[in-house]
Amino acid sequence: MASSLIQLHEKTKAYDWLYTSVQQRPKFETKYKLPKKGKDPFRTLVRDYMKMEAEKDDRTYGFLDGAIRTRETTKMDPRFVEVMKVIIPLLTNAEYQAVAGCGMVISTVQNQEMRQGYAAQMIDEVRHAQLEMSLRNFYVKHYRDPAGFDIGQRGLYQHPAGLVSIGEFQHFNTGDPLDCIVDLNIVVETGFTNILLVAMPQVAVRNGDNALASTMLSIQSDEARHMANGYGMIMALVGEPDNIPMLNETLERSFWHAHKALDAAVGWATEYGAHDRPWSYKEQWNEWVVDDFVGGFIDGLYEFGVKPPSRLGAAAEEVTWTHHTMGQVFSAMWPLNFWRSDAMGPADFEWFESKYPGWSAAYQGYWEGYKALADPAGGRIMLQELPALPPICQVCQLPCVVPRMDINTFRIVALDGKNYALCSEGCEWIFSKWPAAYKGRKQFWERYHGWDLADVILDLGYVRPDGKTLIGQPLLEMERHWTIDDIRRLGYEIKDPMQTA
């Protein structure tokens, strides 16, 4: 940047204002000591920012328009597109939560440079939501089976996977605003979005979905600037020694929760939503999270007292199996999904065993049994084969059978006369440190305890326009689809495991 532009940037960022007409009342106070002057590594001016984003929008929307004429949806692997029915709404929820988080930072911190950085990020997050909605509109109008895309956001918020999404991304705007920055900019955007928005597009392209790849890469091009927002904040904080212990504790909490939610969702989507897999999720996690985020970003802050997450090793062990177990869970509960599932077959078995030795012994028998129950004429579903529904973790909202059913670390804790399920030592630690943030959450099984499965599906609205055929199906291709009448004949009753234990 030319010297004159550097001076212009410094002058622009020096403009500040005082609250004179209204009283500044932050939603949440911060416990950190934050200097008035910050650091903006990108030095982006508004005029440059607007030009850059307009060019990116032209390219992305132009591609989606061209994809209609080239009939891109006919080239897409349905296995991949079906899982996007839940992944894209999950992303959109994250964008909206981030908008609120940016607004909270702008209105509470006394640092003008940071305020301006988060004003630009807020616009980015709105842009991302618009891109994702446009992509969803593309699928609704042109994909062979749009059912599920048309109710994506409502469907997500009613689904157990939506509880995972809400539980994770509400950390963007709930609590100390600088803790929210650690979660949003440092852990999620710096630590995890490269797998989601750089590596996942590789899977998309290999499975014929160039539309999703183009959209995600356009979104990720903004994330680098958001990472810079986080870096500027953390460099401002480490100058004050009293901030370091609080910063490390927040980093620990945010990393564990992000690992539980994002590794489960993204690992499942990229491997169980693909026929052609360019890599294993474990390999990408080691590259982007262990080597790049912890080994590069966090280790670079070690001299200031910032420590890597102490549960990194535990997370690495879970990453081997958690998303495979989520494949079991999502498929077993297929009547409650707003997307069609697919059964793993011999080619999948071979690939999984080569990448995750021991996979066949743990999972192959399940998938063979799952496929055998796919025909509605059989009159039985996998949920009926389970001894009970899995309890849901009060913190991360994952089922308490992760990382694997036979090696889970499920525990129950009592608080104020009520029992709570927790899936791991890390979630128990979080719950014990911040019980008020988590104890009020009502679980999905608790909500529908005593209901017939057919009535749950109708209450969720997960049926097709004929009013009887389920959106969710156990296979991509069915001679006859399951209907609400088939489900009612099962006589299956939802039983909350925490009430029946």
Coordinates of C-alpha atoms in Angstrom, one line a residue:
M1 CA 0.0 0.0 0.0
A2 CA 1.4 3.4 -1.0
S3 CA 2.5 5.7 1.8
S4 CA -0.3 8.2 1.1
L5 CA -2.9 5.4 1.3
I6 CA -1.4 4.2 4.6
Q7 CA -1.8 7.7 6.0
L8 CA -5.3 7.9 4.7
H9 CA -6.2 4.6 6.3
E10 CA -4.7 5.7 9.7
K11 CA -6.6 9.0 9.5
T12 CA -9.9 7.2 8.7
K13 CA -9.5 4.7 11.5
A14 CA -8.8 7.6 13.9
Y15 CA -12.3 9.0 13.6
D16 CA -14.3 8.1 16.7
W17 CA -17.5 9.2 18.4
L18 CA -18.9 9.5 21.9
Y19 CA -22.4 8.5 23.0
T20 CA -24.0 11.8 23.7
S21 CA -27.7 11.4 22.5
V22 CA -28.1 7.9 24.0
Q23 CA -26.6 6.0 26.9
Q24 CA -24.4 3.1 25.9
R25 CA -25.7 0.0 27.6
P26 CA -23.9 -3.1 26.4
K27 CA -25.9 -6.3 26.3
F28 CA -22.9 -8.0 27.9
E29 CA -20.0 -6.2 29.7
T30 CA -16.4 -7.3 29.0
K31 CA -14.0 -8.5 31.6
Y32 CA -11.0 -7.8 29.4
K33 CA -8.8 -4.7 29.3
L34 CA -8.9 -3.5 25.7
P35 CA -6.7 -0.6 24.5
K36 CA -8.3 2.3 22.6
K37 CA -5.9 1.7 19.6
G38 CA -6.0 -1.6 17.8
K39 CA -4.4 -3.2 14.7
D40 CA -6.0 -3.7 11.3
P41 CA -3.7 -6.0 9.3
F42 CA -5.7 -5.6 6.1
R43 CA -5.9 -1.8 6.1
T44 CA -9.1 -2.0 3.9
L45 CA -10.8 1.2 3.0
V46 CA -14.6 1.2 2.4
R47 CA -14.3 2.1 -1.3
D48 CA -11.8 -0.8 -1.9
Y49 CA -14.0 -3.2 0.0
M50 CA -17.1 -2.4 -1.9
K51 CA -15.4 -2.7 -5.3
M52 CA -13.9 -6.1 -4.3
E53 CA -17.2 -7.5 -3.0
A54 CA -19.1 -6.4 -6.1
E55 CA -16.7 -8.2 -8.3
K56 CA -17.0 -11.4 -6.3
D57 CA -20.8 -11.2 -6.4
D58 CA -20.7 -10.7 -10.1
R59 CA -18.7 -13.8 -10.6
T60 CA -20.7 -16.0 -8.2
Y61 CA -24.2 -15.0 -9.3
G62 CA -23.0 -15.1 -12.9
F63 CA -21.9 -18.7 -12.4
L64 CA -25.2 -19.7 -10.9
D65 CA -27.0 -18.1 -13.8
G66 CA -24.8 -20.0 -16.3
A67 CA -25.2 -23.2 -14.3
I68 CA -29.0 -23.2 -15.1
R69 CA -28.3 -23.1 -18.9
T70 CA -25.6 -25.8 -18.7
R71 CA -27.9 -28.0 -16.6
E72 CA -25.4 -28.4 -13.8
T73 CA -27.9 -30.1 -11.5
T74 CA -28.1 -33.1 -13.8
K75 CA -24.4 -33.7 -13.2
M76 CA -24.6 -33.7 -9.4
D77 CA -24.3 -36.8 -7.3
P78 CA -27.6 -36.9 -5.3
R79 CA -25.8 -38.4 -2.3
F80 CA -23.9 -35.2 -2.0
V81 CA -26.7 -32.8 -2.7
E82 CA -29.0 -34.4 -0.2
V83 CA -26.7 -33.7 2.7
M84 CA -26.5 -30.1 1.6
K85 CA -30.2 -29.8 2.6
V86 CA -29.0 -29.7 6.2
I87 CA -25.5 -28.3 5.8
I88 CA -26.5 -25.1 3.9
P89 CA -29.1 -24.1 6.5
L90 CA -26.5 -24.8 9.2
L91 CA -24.2 -22.3 7.5
T92 CA -27.0 -19.7 7.2
N93 CA -27.7 -20.0 10.9
A94 CA -24.0 -19.3 11.5
E95 CA -24.1 -16.2 9.3
Y96 CA -27.1 -14.7 11.1
Q97 CA -25.5 -15.4 14.5
A98 CA -22.3 -13.7 13.3
V99 CA -24.3 -10.6 12.2
A100 CA -25.6 -10.3 15.7
G101 CA -22.1 -10.9 17.1
C102 CA -20.6 -8.1 15.0
G103 CA -23.3 -5.7 16.0
M104 CA -22.7 -6.5 19.7
V105 CA -19.0 -5.8 19.2
I106 CA -19.6 -2.5 17.4
S107 CA -22.0 -1.3 20.1
T108 CA -19.9 -2.3 23.2
V109 CA -16.2 -2.1 22.6
Q110 CA -14.3 1.2 23.0
N111 CA -11.9 0.7 20.1
Q112 CA -12.8 2.5 16.8
E113 CA -10.5 0.5 14.6
M114 CA -12.1 -2.7 15.8
R115 CA -15.6 -1.2 15.3
Q116 CA -14.9 -0.4 11.7
G117 CA -13.4 -3.8 11.1
Y118 CA -16.6 -5.5 12.4
A119 CA -18.8 -3.1 10.4
A120 CA -17.2 -4.6 7.3
Q121 CA -17.5 -8.1 8.7
M122 CA -21.2 -7.6 9.4
I123 CA -21.8 -6.7 5.8
D124 CA -19.8 -9.8 4.8
E125 CA -22.0 -12.1 6.9
V126 CA -25.2 -10.6 5.4
R127 CA -23.6 -11.2 1.9
H128 CA -22.9 -14.8 2.9
A129 CA -26.5 -15.4 3.9
Q130 CA -27.7 -14.0 0.7
L131 CA -25.3 -16.2 -1.3
E132 CA -26.5 -19.3 0.6
M133 CA -30.2 -18.4 0.0
S134 CA -29.5 -17.9 -3.7
L135 CA -27.8 -21.3 -3.9
R136 CA -30.7 -22.9 -2.1
N137 CA -33.1 -21.2 -4.5
F138 CA -31.0 -22.7 -7.4
Y139 CA -31.5 -26.2 -5.9
V140 CA -35.2 -25.7 -5.3
K141 CA -35.9 -24.7 -8.8
H142 CA -33.5 -27.0 -10.7
Y143 CA -32.5 -30.1 -8.5
R144 CA -34.5 -33.2 -9.2
D145 CA -35.8 -33.6 -5.6
P146 CA -36.1 -30.1 -4.0
A147 CA -38.1 -31.4 -1.0
G148 CA -36.2 -30.3 2.1
F149 CA -34.4 -27.4 0.4
D150 CA -37.7 -25.5 0.4
I151 CA -38.1 -25.8 4.2
G152 CA -34.4 -25.7 5.0
Q153 CA -34.1 -23.1 7.8
R154 CA -37.4 -24.1 9.5
G155 CA -36.4 -27.8 9.1
L156 CA -33.0 -27.2 10.7
Y157 CA -34.3 -25.4 13.7
Q158 CA -36.8 -28.3 14.4
H159 CA -34.2 -31.1 13.9
P160 CA -31.7 -32.4 16.5
A161 CA -28.9 -31.3 14.1
G162 CA -30.4 -27.8 14.5
L163 CA -29.8 -27.9 18.2
V164 CA -26.1 -28.7 17.5
S165 CA -26.0 -25.7 15.2
I166 CA -27.7 -23.3 17.5
G167 CA -25.7 -24.5 20.5
E168 CA -22.5 -23.8 18.7
F169 CA -23.1 -20.6 16.9
Q170 CA -25.0 -18.7 19.6
H171 CA -21.5 -18.4 21.2
F172 CA -21.0 -15.7 18.5
N173 CA -23.2 -13.3 20.3
T174 CA -23.9 -14.5 23.8
G175 CA -21.6 -13.5 26.7
D176 CA -18.6 -11.3 26.9
P177 CA -18.2 -9.7 23.5
L178 CA -14.4 -10.4 23.4
D179 CA -15.1 -14.1 24.3
C180 CA -17.5 -14.0 21.3
I181 CA -14.6 -12.8 19.1
V182 CA -12.4 -15.6 20.3
D183 CA -15.1 -18.1 19.3
L184 CA -16.1 -16.5 16.0
N185 CA -12.9 -15.1 14.6
I186 CA -10.2 -17.2 16.2
V187 CA -11.6 -20.7 16.7
V188 CA -14.3 -21.1 14.1
E189 CA -13.1 -18.8 11.3
T190 CA -9.4 -19.3 11.7
G191 CA -9.4 -22.9 13.0
F192 CA -12.3 -24.6 11.2
T193 CA -13.6 -22.8 8.1
N194 CA -10.7 -23.9 5.9
I195 CA -12.0 -27.5 6.1
L196 CA -15.6 -26.4 5.6
L197 CA -15.1 -23.7 2.9
V198 CA -11.9 -24.8 1.1
A199 CA -11.7 -28.6 1.5
M200 CA -15.4 -29.3 1.2
P201 CA -15.6 -27.6 -2.2
Q202 CA -13.0 -30.2 -3.4
V203 CA -15.5 -32.9 -2.5
A204 CA -18.3 -30.9 -4.2
V205 CA -16.4 -30.7 -7.5
R206 CA -15.4 -34.4 -7.4
N207 CA -19.1 -35.2 -7.0
G208 CA -20.4 -32.9 -9.7
D209 CA -21.5 -29.9 -7.6
N210 CA -19.6 -26.9 -9.0
A211 CA -22.4 -24.5 -7.9
L212 CA -21.8 -25.2 -4.2
A213 CA -18.0 -25.1 -4.7
S214 CA -18.1 -21.7 -6.4
T215 CA -20.4 -20.2 -3.7
M216 CA -18.3 -21.6 -0.8
L217 CA -15.0 -20.3 -2.2
S218 CA -16.5 -16.9 -2.6
I219 CA -17.6 -16.9 1.0
Q220 CA -14.2 -18.2 2.2
S221 CA -12.4 -15.3 0.4
D222 CA -14.0 -13.0 3.1
E223 CA -13.0 -15.3 5.9
A224 CA -9.4 -14.3 5.6
R225 CA -10.3 -10.7 6.5
H226 CA -12.4 -12.0 9.5
M227 CA -9.4 -14.0 10.6
A228 CA -7.5 -10.7 10.5
N229 CA -10.1 -9.1 12.7
G230 CA -9.5 -11.8 15.3
Y231 CA -5.8 -11.5 15.0
G232 CA -6.0 -7.8 15.5
M233 CA -8.1 -8.3 18.6
I234 CA -5.9 -11.0 20.2
M235 CA -2.8 -8.9 19.6
A236 CA -4.4 -6.0 21.4
L237 CA -5.4 -8.2 24.3
V238 CA -2.0 -9.9 24.8
G239 CA -0.4 -6.6 25.7
E240 CA -2.2 -6.7 29.0
P241 CA -1.0 -9.6 31.2
D242 CA -4.3 -9.8 33.2
N243 CA -6.1 -10.8 29.9
I244 CA -4.0 -14.0 29.3
P245 CA -5.6 -16.4 31.8
M246 CA -9.1 -15.4 30.7
L247 CA -8.1 -15.6 27.0
N248 CA -6.7 -19.1 27.4
E249 CA -9.8 -20.4 29.2
T250 CA -12.1 -19.0 26.5
L251 CA -9.9 -20.5 23.8
E252 CA -10.2 -23.9 25.6
R253 CA -13.9 -23.7 25.9
S254 CA -14.5 -22.5 22.3
F255 CA -12.2 -25.1 20.8
W256 CA -13.8 -28.0 22.4
H257 CA -17.3 -26.9 21.6
A258 CA -16.4 -26.1 18.0
H259 CA -14.7 -29.5 17.6
K260 CA -17.8 -31.3 18.8
A261 CA -20.2 -29.5 16.5
L262 CA -18.2 -28.9 13.4
D263 CA -16.2 -32.1 13.2
A264 CA -19.4 -34.1 13.6
A265 CA -21.2 -32.1 10.9
V266 CA -18.5 -31.5 8.4
G267 CA -16.9 -34.9 8.8
W268 CA -20.2 -36.6 8.2
A269 CA -21.1 -34.5 5.2
T270 CA -17.8 -34.8 3.4
E271 CA -17.5 -38.6 3.7
Y272 CA -21.1 -39.9 4.0
G273 CA -22.4 -37.4 1.4
A274 CA -19.9 -38.5 -1.2
H275 CA -19.1 -41.4 -3.6
D276 CA -15.9 -39.8 -4.7
R277 CA -13.8 -38.8 -1.7
P278 CA -10.5 -36.9 -2.5
W279 CA -9.3 -37.3 1.1
S280 CA -10.3 -38.5 4.5
Y281 CA -11.7 -36.0 7.0
K282 CA -9.0 -37.1 9.5
E283 CA -6.3 -36.1 7.1
Q284 CA -7.8 -32.7 6.5
W285 CA -8.3 -32.1 10.2
N286 CA -4.6 -32.8 10.9
E287 CA -3.6 -30.4 8.1
W288 CA -5.9 -27.5 8.8
V289 CA -6.6 -27.7 12.6
V290 CA -3.5 -29.4 14.1
D291 CA -0.8 -28.1 11.7
D292 CA -2.1 -24.8 10.5
F293 CA -4.3 -23.5 13.3
V294 CA -2.6 -24.9 16.4
G295 CA 0.9 -25.5 15.0
G296 CA 0.9 -22.2 13.1
F297 CA -1.5 -19.6 14.5
I298 CA -1.7 -20.5 18.2
D299 CA 2.0 -21.5 18.5
G300 CA 2.9 -18.2 17.1
L301 CA 1.3 -16.6 20.1
Y302 CA 3.1 -18.8 22.7
E303 CA 5.6 -16.1 23.6
F304 CA 2.7 -13.9 24.7
G305 CA 1.4 -16.6 27.0
V306 CA -1.3 -18.0 24.8
K307 CA -1.5 -21.8 25.1
P308 CA -2.8 -24.4 22.7
P309 CA -6.0 -26.2 23.8
S310 CA -5.2 -28.8 26.4
R311 CA -7.8 -31.2 24.9
L312 CA -6.3 -31.2 21.4
G313 CA -5.3 -34.8 21.9
A314 CA -8.7 -35.9 23.1
A315 CA -10.3 -34.1 20.1
A316 CA -7.9 -35.9 17.7
E317 CA -8.9 -39.2 19.1
E318 CA -12.6 -38.4 18.7
V319 CA -12.1 -37.1 15.1
T320 CA -11.3 -40.7 14.1
W321 CA -14.8 -42.0 14.9
T322 CA -17.3 -39.3 15.7
H323 CA -18.5 -38.6 12.1
H324 CA -18.9 -42.3 11.4
T325 CA -21.1 -42.6 14.5
M326 CA -23.1 -39.6 13.3
G327 CA -23.6 -41.5 10.0
Q328 CA -25.2 -44.2 12.0
V329 CA -27.3 -41.8 14.0
F330 CA -28.6 -39.7 11.1
S331 CA -29.4 -42.9 9.1
A332 CA -31.1 -44.6 12.0
M333 CA -33.4 -41.7 12.5
W334 CA -34.1 -41.2 8.8
P335 CA -37.9 -40.7 9.2
L336 CA -37.1 -37.6 11.2
N337 CA -34.8 -36.1 8.5
F338 CA -35.7 -33.5 5.9
W339 CA -33.3 -35.1 3.4
R340 CA -33.0 -38.5 1.8
S341 CA -30.3 -40.8 3.2
D342 CA -28.2 -43.3 1.4
A343 CA -26.9 -46.7 2.5
M344 CA -23.1 -47.3 2.4
G345 CA -22.1 -50.2 0.1
P346 CA -19.1 -52.4 -0.7
A347 CA -17.1 -49.6 -2.3
D348 CA -17.7 -47.4 0.7
F349 CA -16.7 -50.2 3.1
E350 CA -13.4 -50.7 1.3
W351 CA -12.6 -47.0 1.3
F352 CA -13.5 -46.5 5.0
E353 CA -11.4 -49.4 6.1
S354 CA -8.4 -48.2 4.2
K355 CA -8.6 -44.8 5.8
Y356 CA -9.8 -45.8 9.3
P357 CA -8.5 -49.2 10.2
G358 CA -11.1 -51.0 12.3
W359 CA -14.1 -49.3 10.6
S360 CA -15.4 -52.5 9.2
A361 CA -15.6 -54.2 12.5
A362 CA -17.4 -51.3 14.1
Y363 CA -19.8 -50.1 11.4
Q364 CA -20.1 -52.5 8.4
G365 CA -22.6 -54.8 10.0
Y366 CA -24.8 -51.9 10.9
W367 CA -24.9 -50.6 7.3
E368 CA -25.8 -54.1 5.9
G369 CA -28.6 -54.3 8.4
Y370 CA -29.8 -50.8 7.6
K371 CA -30.1 -51.5 3.9
A372 CA -32.0 -54.7 4.7
L373 CA -34.7 -52.6 6.5
A374 CA -35.1 -50.0 3.7
D375 CA -38.2 -51.5 2.0
P376 CA -41.4 -50.3 3.6
A377 CA -42.9 -53.7 2.9
G378 CA -40.7 -55.1 5.6
G379 CA -42.6 -53.0 8.2
R380 CA -39.6 -52.3 10.4
I381 CA -37.0 -49.4 10.8
M382 CA -33.6 -49.2 12.5
L383 CA -35.0 -47.2 15.5
Q384 CA -36.9 -50.3 16.5
E385 CA -33.6 -52.3 16.7
L386 CA -32.1 -49.9 19.2
P387 CA -32.4 -50.7 22.9
A388 CA -33.1 -47.0 23.6
L389 CA -32.7 -43.6 22.0
P390 CA -29.3 -42.0 22.8
P391 CA -29.3 -39.2 25.4
I392 CA -28.4 -35.8 24.0
C393 CA -25.5 -33.9 25.5
Q394 CA -26.7 -30.8 27.3
V395 CA -23.7 -28.8 26.1
C396 CA -22.8 -29.7 22.5
Q397 CA -26.2 -31.4 21.7
L398 CA -24.5 -34.4 20.1
P399 CA -26.0 -37.9 21.0
C400 CA -24.1 -39.4 23.9
V401 CA -22.8 -42.3 21.8
V402 CA -19.8 -40.4 20.3
P403 CA -17.1 -40.9 19.5
R404 CA -18.2 -44.5 19.0
M405 CA -21.0 -46.5 20.6
D406 CA -18.6 -49.0 22.3
I407 CA -16.1 -46.4 23.5
N408 CA -18.4 -43.5 24.4
T409 CA -17.7 -41.4 27.5
F410 CA -21.3 -40.6 28.4
R411 CA -21.9 -39.4 32.0
I412 CA -24.9 -38.0 33.9
V413 CA -24.5 -35.1 36.4
A414 CA -27.1 -33.7 38.8
L415 CA -27.7 -30.0 39.3
D416 CA -30.5 -28.4 41.3
G417 CA -32.4 -31.6 41.5
K418 CA -32.3 -32.5 37.8
N419 CA -30.1 -34.9 35.8
Y420 CA -28.2 -33.8 32.7
A421 CA -26.6 -36.0 30.1
L422 CA -23.0 -35.0 29.0
C423 CA -21.1 -36.8 26.3
S424 CA -17.5 -36.2 27.4
E425 CA -15.1 -34.9 30.0
G426 CA -14.7 -31.7 28.0
C427 CA -18.5 -31.0 27.9
E428 CA -18.7 -31.8 31.6
W429 CA -16.0 -29.2 32.3
I430 CA -17.8 -26.6 30.3
F431 CA -21.1 -27.4 32.0
S432 CA -19.5 -27.1 35.4
K433 CA -17.9 -23.8 34.6
W434 CA -20.9 -22.1 33.0
P435 CA -24.1 -24.1 34.0
A436 CA -26.4 -21.1 33.6
A437 CA -25.6 -21.0 29.9
Y438 CA -26.6 -24.6 29.2
K439 CA -28.9 -26.0 31.8
G440 CA -32.1 -24.4 30.4
R441 CA -31.9 -26.1 27.0
K442 CA -34.8 -28.5 26.3
Q443 CA -33.8 -31.6 24.3
F444 CA -35.5 -33.0 21.2
W445 CA -36.5 -36.3 22.9
E446 CA -37.8 -34.5 25.9
R447 CA -40.1 -32.4 23.7
Y448 CA -41.7 -35.4 22.0
H449 CA -41.7 -37.9 24.9
G450 CA -44.7 -40.2 24.6
W451 CA -45.5 -39.2 21.0
D452 CA -46.1 -41.6 18.2
L453 CA -43.3 -41.3 15.6
A454 CA -45.9 -40.5 12.8
D455 CA -47.3 -37.6 14.8
V456 CA -43.8 -36.2 15.4
I457 CA -43.2 -36.2 11.6
L458 CA -46.5 -34.5 11.0
D459 CA -45.8 -31.9 13.7
L460 CA -42.4 -31.2 12.2
G461 CA -43.9 -30.9 8.7
Y462 CA -41.5 -33.3 7.1
V463 CA -43.9 -34.6 4.5
R464 CA -44.1 -33.9 0.8
P465 CA -46.9 -31.9 -0.9
D466 CA -49.2 -34.9 -1.1
G467 CA -49.4 -34.8 2.7
K468 CA -48.4 -38.4 3.3
T469 CA -45.1 -39.2 1.6
L470 CA -42.1 -38.6 3.9
I471 CA -39.3 -36.2 2.8
G472 CA -36.8 -38.4 4.5
Q473 CA -36.2 -41.8 2.9
P474 CA -33.7 -44.6 3.8
L475 CA -32.3 -44.8 0.3
L476 CA -31.9 -42.4 -2.6
E477 CA -33.7 -44.7 -5.0
M478 CA -36.9 -46.5 -3.8
E479 CA -39.4 -48.6 -5.6
R480 CA -42.0 -47.4 -3.2
H481 CA -41.5 -44.5 -0.8
W482 CA -42.3 -44.6 2.9
T483 CA -45.5 -42.8 3.8
I484 CA -46.9 -41.6 7.1
D485 CA -49.3 -44.6 7.1
D486 CA -46.3 -46.9 7.0
I487 CA -44.8 -45.1 10.0
R488 CA -48.0 -45.2 11.9
R489 CA -48.3 -49.0 11.4
L490 CA -45.0 -49.4 13.2
G491 CA -46.6 -48.1 16.5
Y492 CA -43.2 -46.6 17.5
E493 CA -43.3 -44.3 20.5
I494 CA -40.6 -41.7 21.2
K495 CA -39.2 -42.2 24.7
D496 CA -36.9 -39.7 26.2
P497 CA -34.0 -41.8 27.7
M498 CA -33.5 -39.3 30.5
Q499 CA -37.1 -39.9 31.7
T500 CA -37.0 -43.7 31.2
A501 CA -33.6 -44.4 32.7

